[in-house]
Coordinates of C-alpha atoms in Angstrom, one line a residue:
X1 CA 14.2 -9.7 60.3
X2 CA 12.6 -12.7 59.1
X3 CA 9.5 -11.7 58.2
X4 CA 10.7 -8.1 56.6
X5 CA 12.9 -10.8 54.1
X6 CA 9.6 -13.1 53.7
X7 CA 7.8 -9.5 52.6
X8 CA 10.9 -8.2 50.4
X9 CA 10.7 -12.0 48.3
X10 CA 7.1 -11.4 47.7
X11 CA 7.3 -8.1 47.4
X12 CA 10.0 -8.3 44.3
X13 CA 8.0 -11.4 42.8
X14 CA 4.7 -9.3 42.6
X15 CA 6.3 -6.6 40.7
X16 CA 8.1 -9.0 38.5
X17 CA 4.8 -10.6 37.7
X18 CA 3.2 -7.8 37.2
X19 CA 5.8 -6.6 34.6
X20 CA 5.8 -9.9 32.9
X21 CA 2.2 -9.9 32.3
X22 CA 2.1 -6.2 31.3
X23 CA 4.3 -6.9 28.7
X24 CA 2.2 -9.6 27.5
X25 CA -0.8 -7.5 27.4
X26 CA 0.6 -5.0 25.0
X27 CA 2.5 -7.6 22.9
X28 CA 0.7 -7.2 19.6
X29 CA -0.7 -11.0 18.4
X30 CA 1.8 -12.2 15.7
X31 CA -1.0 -14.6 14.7
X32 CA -3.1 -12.0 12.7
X33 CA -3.3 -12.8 9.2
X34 CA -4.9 -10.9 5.7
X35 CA -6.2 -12.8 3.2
X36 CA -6.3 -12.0 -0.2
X37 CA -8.3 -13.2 -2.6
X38 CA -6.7 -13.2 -6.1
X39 CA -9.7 -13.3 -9.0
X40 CA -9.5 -13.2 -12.6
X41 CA -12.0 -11.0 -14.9
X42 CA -13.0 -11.5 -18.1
X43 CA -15.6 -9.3 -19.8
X44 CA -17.3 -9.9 -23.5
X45 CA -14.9 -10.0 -26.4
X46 CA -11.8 -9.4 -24.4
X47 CA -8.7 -11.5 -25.4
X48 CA -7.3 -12.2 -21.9
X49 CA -8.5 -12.2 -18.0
X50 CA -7.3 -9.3 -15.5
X51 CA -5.9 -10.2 -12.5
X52 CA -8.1 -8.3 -9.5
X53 CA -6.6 -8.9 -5.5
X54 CA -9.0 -8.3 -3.0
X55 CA -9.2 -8.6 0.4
X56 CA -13.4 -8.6 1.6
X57 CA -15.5 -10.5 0.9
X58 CA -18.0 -9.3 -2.4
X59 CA -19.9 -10.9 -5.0
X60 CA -19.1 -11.4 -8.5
X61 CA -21.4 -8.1 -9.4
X62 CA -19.8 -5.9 -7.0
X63 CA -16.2 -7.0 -8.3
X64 CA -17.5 -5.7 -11.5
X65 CA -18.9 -2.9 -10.5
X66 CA -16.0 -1.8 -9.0
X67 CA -13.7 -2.8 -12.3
X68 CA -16.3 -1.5 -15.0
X69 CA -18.8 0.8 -16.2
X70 CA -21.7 -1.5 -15.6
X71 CA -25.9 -0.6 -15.7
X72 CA -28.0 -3.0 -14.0
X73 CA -32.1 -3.4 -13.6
X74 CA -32.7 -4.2 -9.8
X75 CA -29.7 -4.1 -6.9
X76 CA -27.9 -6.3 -4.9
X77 CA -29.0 -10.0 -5.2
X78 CA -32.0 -9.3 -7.6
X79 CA -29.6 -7.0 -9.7
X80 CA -29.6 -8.4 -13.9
X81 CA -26.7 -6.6 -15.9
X82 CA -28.5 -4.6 -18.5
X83 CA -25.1 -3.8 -20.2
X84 CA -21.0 -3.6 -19.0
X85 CA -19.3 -0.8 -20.5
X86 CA -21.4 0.6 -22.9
X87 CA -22.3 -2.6 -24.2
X88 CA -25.5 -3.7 -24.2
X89 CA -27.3 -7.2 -24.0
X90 CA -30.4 -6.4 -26.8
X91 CA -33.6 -8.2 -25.3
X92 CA -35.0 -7.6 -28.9
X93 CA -32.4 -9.8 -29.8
X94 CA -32.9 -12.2 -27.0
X95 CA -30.0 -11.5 -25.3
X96 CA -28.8 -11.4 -21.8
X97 CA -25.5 -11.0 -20.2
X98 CA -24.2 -14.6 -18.2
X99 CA -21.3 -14.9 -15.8
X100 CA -19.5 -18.0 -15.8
X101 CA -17.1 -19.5 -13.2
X102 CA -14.3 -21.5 -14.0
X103 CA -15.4 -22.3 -17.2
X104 CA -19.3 -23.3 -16.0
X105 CA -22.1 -20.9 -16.0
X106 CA -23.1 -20.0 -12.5
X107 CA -25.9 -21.6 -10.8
X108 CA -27.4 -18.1 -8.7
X109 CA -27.1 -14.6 -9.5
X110 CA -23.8 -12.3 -9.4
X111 CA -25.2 -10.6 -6.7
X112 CA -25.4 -13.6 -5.3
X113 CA -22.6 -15.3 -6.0
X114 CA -19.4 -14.5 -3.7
X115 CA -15.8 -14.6 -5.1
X116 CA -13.0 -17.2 -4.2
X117 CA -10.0 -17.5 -3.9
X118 CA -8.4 -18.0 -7.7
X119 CA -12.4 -17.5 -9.4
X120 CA -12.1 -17.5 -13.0
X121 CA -15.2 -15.1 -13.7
X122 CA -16.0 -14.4 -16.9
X123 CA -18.9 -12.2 -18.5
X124 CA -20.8 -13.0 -22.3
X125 CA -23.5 -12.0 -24.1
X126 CA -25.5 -15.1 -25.0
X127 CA -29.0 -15.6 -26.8
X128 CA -32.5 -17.5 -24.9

């Protein structure tokens, strides 16, 4: 009798663990968290910055890719932006397109260059 109540006890407290660390197991982790960059965009002449969220990772280039109509010479780091929707940096006018961020000129290439968390980017047509 003893030993069939010894068996029931550890009997009921295997399945109870069991349950408890099934549930566990399946709990979905609460932790998990998105991040979201938010970048602003300024291209040429325009008056004020659009606001762009995104959530990977990308360079400055791809981010304007993605927003604009944009022609580039080379790809991916190596890429130089020929002109950003339909308009064109002259090179018989000795000028190229530059991408600052927050408010200084960049130090590497947009392709290079990937965006922040709160990036000010802006595009311009300057002269060498």
């Amino acid at each position: 009798m003893k030993k069939q109540n010894i068996f029931l006890i550890i009997l009921v407290i295997l399945i109870f663990l069991t349950g408890y660390f099934y549930k566990t197991k399946l709990q979905p982790n609460k932790n998990i968290s998105i991040k979201q960059n938010v970048v602003l965009l300024k291209v040429g002449d325009e008056k004020n910055f659009t606001t762009y969220k995104t959530i990977e990772k990308k360079s400055a280039l791809d981010l304007l890719k993605e927003k604009n109509k944009v022609t580039t010479k080379g790809e991916g780091v190596n890429a130089y932006v020929i002109s950003i929707n339909g308009i064109e940096a002259k090179t018989e006018n000795k000028e190229f397109w530059s991408f600052y961020v927050n408010g200084k000129m960049a130090e590497v290439g947009a392709g290079s260059y990937i965006i922040r968390e709160g990036d000010k980017i802006e595009w311009k047509i300057e002269k060498y």
